[in-house]
Amino acid sequence: MKQFVGMLSLVLTLCVAAVLTPTTAYGQGEYYAFETAQQEALYNRLTKELRCPKCQNQTIADSDAPLAADMRKKVHEMVLAGDTYEGVISFMKVRYGDFVHYKPPVKASTLILWIAPAVAVVLGALFILVQVRTQRKGDVELTAEEEAQLAKVLGEHTQKGQK
């Protein structure tokens, strides 16, 4: 029995210690220092325009992927080294492909990205136009019963209008 009580007090002590031990997760917040406000603005612009190749639908500013962290670090280094906006973008495109930039260039391999939205709008407008014209052309044939009901409703309506 003493052994059981000893074991129980040990478990209870460990439980209390676990509850009282701080378990706050410490984030790995990145902070990059800049020499000028222009460098910081350029860094922020670049990290919001470059896409994370791993996440695919997040900018490197928003992504938590290790690859995005490496890209942010490289952008920081390049901005501090005096590289221009175009220099950083072209470096990233060479390294990761045109996909890395949210503004793809107009060339044969990306032409579909530029033409497809316009084609979709034109086709949608043509579809709607055809549907509207088809509906207007159709004459409605009423049965004798429907004509009688319509005459009755119209007769009641004109009587109310005369009062």
Coordinates of C-alpha atoms in Angstrom, one line a residue:
M1 CA 0.0 0.0 0.0
K2 CA 2.9 2.4 0.8
Q3 CA 4.3 1.7 -2.6
F4 CA 0.9 2.6 -4.3
V5 CA 0.7 5.9 -2.3
G6 CA 4.3 6.7 -3.1
M7 CA 3.6 6.1 -6.8
L8 CA 0.4 8.1 -6.7
S9 CA 2.1 11.1 -5.0
L10 CA 4.8 10.9 -7.7
V11 CA 2.3 10.9 -10.5
L12 CA 0.4 13.8 -8.8
T13 CA 3.6 15.8 -8.4
L14 CA 4.5 15.3 -12.1
C15 CA 1.0 16.4 -13.1
V16 CA 1.2 19.5 -11.0
A17 CA 4.6 20.3 -12.4
A18 CA 3.4 19.8 -16.0
V19 CA 0.5 22.2 -15.4
L20 CA 2.7 24.8 -13.8
T21 CA 5.5 24.6 -16.3
P22 CA 5.2 27.4 -18.9
T23 CA 4.3 25.8 -22.3
T24 CA 4.1 28.9 -24.4
A25 CA 5.3 28.3 -27.9
Y26 CA 7.9 30.8 -28.9
G27 CA 7.6 31.8 -32.6
Q28 CA 10.6 32.2 -34.8
G29 CA 9.6 35.7 -35.8
E30 CA 11.9 37.0 -38.5
Y31 CA 13.2 40.5 -38.3
Y32 CA 15.3 42.1 -41.0
A33 CA 17.1 45.3 -40.4
F34 CA 17.5 47.8 -43.2
E35 CA 19.7 50.8 -43.7
T36 CA 17.0 53.0 -45.3
A37 CA 13.3 53.1 -45.5
Q38 CA 13.5 52.6 -49.3
Q39 CA 15.2 49.3 -48.8
E40 CA 12.5 48.2 -46.4
A41 CA 9.8 49.3 -48.8
L42 CA 11.5 47.4 -51.7
Y43 CA 11.8 44.3 -49.5
N44 CA 8.1 44.4 -48.6
R45 CA 7.1 44.9 -52.2
L46 CA 9.2 42.0 -53.4
T47 CA 8.1 39.6 -50.7
K48 CA 4.5 40.4 -51.6
E49 CA 5.0 39.8 -55.3
L50 CA 7.1 36.6 -55.2
R51 CA 5.2 33.3 -54.9
C52 CA 6.3 30.5 -52.7
P53 CA 7.2 27.6 -55.1
K54 CA 6.2 25.1 -52.4
C55 CA 2.9 26.6 -51.3
Q56 CA 2.0 27.9 -54.8
N57 CA -0.8 30.2 -53.7
Q58 CA 1.0 32.2 -51.1
T59 CA 3.5 34.9 -51.3
I60 CA 6.8 34.4 -49.6
A61 CA 5.7 37.1 -47.1
D62 CA 2.7 34.9 -46.1
S63 CA 4.2 31.5 -46.3
D64 CA 5.7 29.6 -43.3
A65 CA 7.5 27.1 -45.6
P66 CA 11.3 26.8 -45.0
L67 CA 11.8 27.5 -48.7
A68 CA 9.9 30.8 -48.4
A69 CA 12.1 31.7 -45.4
D70 CA 15.2 31.1 -47.5
M71 CA 13.8 33.2 -50.3
R72 CA 13.0 36.1 -47.8
K73 CA 16.5 35.9 -46.5
K74 CA 17.9 36.0 -50.1
V75 CA 15.7 39.0 -51.0
H76 CA 16.9 40.8 -47.8
E77 CA 20.6 40.1 -48.7
M78 CA 20.1 41.3 -52.3
V79 CA 18.3 44.5 -51.2
L80 CA 21.0 45.3 -48.7
A81 CA 23.6 44.6 -51.5
G82 CA 21.9 47.3 -53.6
D83 CA 20.1 45.2 -56.1
T84 CA 17.2 46.7 -57.9
Y85 CA 13.6 45.5 -58.1
E86 CA 14.2 44.1 -61.6
G87 CA 17.5 42.5 -60.5
V88 CA 15.9 40.6 -57.6
I89 CA 12.9 39.5 -59.8
S90 CA 15.1 38.3 -62.6
F91 CA 17.3 36.4 -60.1
M92 CA 14.3 34.6 -58.6
K93 CA 12.9 33.8 -62.1
V94 CA 16.2 32.3 -63.2
R95 CA 16.4 30.2 -60.0
Y96 CA 12.7 29.2 -59.7
G97 CA 11.1 29.9 -63.1
D98 CA 8.5 32.5 -64.2
F99 CA 6.0 30.9 -61.9
V100 CA 7.6 32.5 -58.9
H101 CA 6.4 36.0 -59.9
Y102 CA 2.7 36.8 -59.7
K103 CA 3.1 39.0 -62.8
P104 CA 4.1 36.6 -65.5
P105 CA 5.8 38.0 -68.7
V106 CA 4.0 38.0 -72.0
K107 CA 5.7 35.3 -74.1
A108 CA 4.7 32.2 -76.0
S109 CA 4.6 29.9 -72.9
T110 CA 2.5 32.3 -70.9
L111 CA 0.3 33.7 -73.7
I112 CA -2.6 31.5 -72.5
L113 CA -2.6 33.3 -69.2
W114 CA -3.1 36.6 -70.8
I115 CA -5.6 35.6 -73.5
A116 CA -7.8 33.1 -71.6
P117 CA -9.6 35.7 -69.4
A118 CA -10.5 37.8 -72.5
V119 CA -11.7 34.8 -74.4
A120 CA -13.8 33.6 -71.5
V121 CA -15.5 37.0 -71.2
V122 CA -16.3 37.2 -74.9
L123 CA -17.6 33.6 -75.0
G124 CA -19.7 34.3 -71.9
A125 CA -21.2 37.5 -73.5
L126 CA -22.0 35.6 -76.7
F127 CA -23.7 32.8 -74.8
I128 CA -25.8 35.3 -72.9
L129 CA -26.7 37.2 -76.1
V130 CA -27.8 34.0 -77.8
Q131 CA -29.9 32.9 -74.8
V132 CA -31.7 36.3 -74.6
R133 CA -32.4 36.4 -78.4
T134 CA -33.7 32.8 -78.3
Q135 CA -36.1 33.6 -75.5
R136 CA -37.5 36.7 -77.2
K137 CA -38.3 34.9 -80.5
G138 CA -40.4 32.2 -79.0
D139 CA -44.2 33.0 -79.3
V140 CA -46.3 31.6 -76.5
E141 CA -49.4 29.6 -77.5
L142 CA -52.1 29.7 -74.9
T143 CA -54.7 27.0 -74.6
A144 CA -58.4 28.0 -74.6
E145 CA -58.6 27.6 -70.9
E146 CA -55.6 29.8 -70.3
E147 CA -57.0 32.5 -72.6
A148 CA -60.3 32.4 -70.6
Q149 CA -58.4 32.9 -67.4
L150 CA -56.4 35.7 -68.8
A151 CA -59.5 37.5 -70.1
K152 CA -61.1 37.1 -66.7
V153 CA -58.1 38.6 -64.9
L154 CA -57.8 41.4 -67.4
G155 CA -61.5 42.1 -67.1
E156 CA -61.2 42.3 -63.3
H157 CA -58.2 44.6 -63.6
T158 CA -59.9 47.0 -65.9
Q159 CA -63.0 47.2 -63.6
K160 CA -60.8 48.0 -60.6
G161 CA -59.1 50.7 -62.7
Q162 CA -62.5 52.4 -63.6
K163 CA -63.6 52.7 -60.0

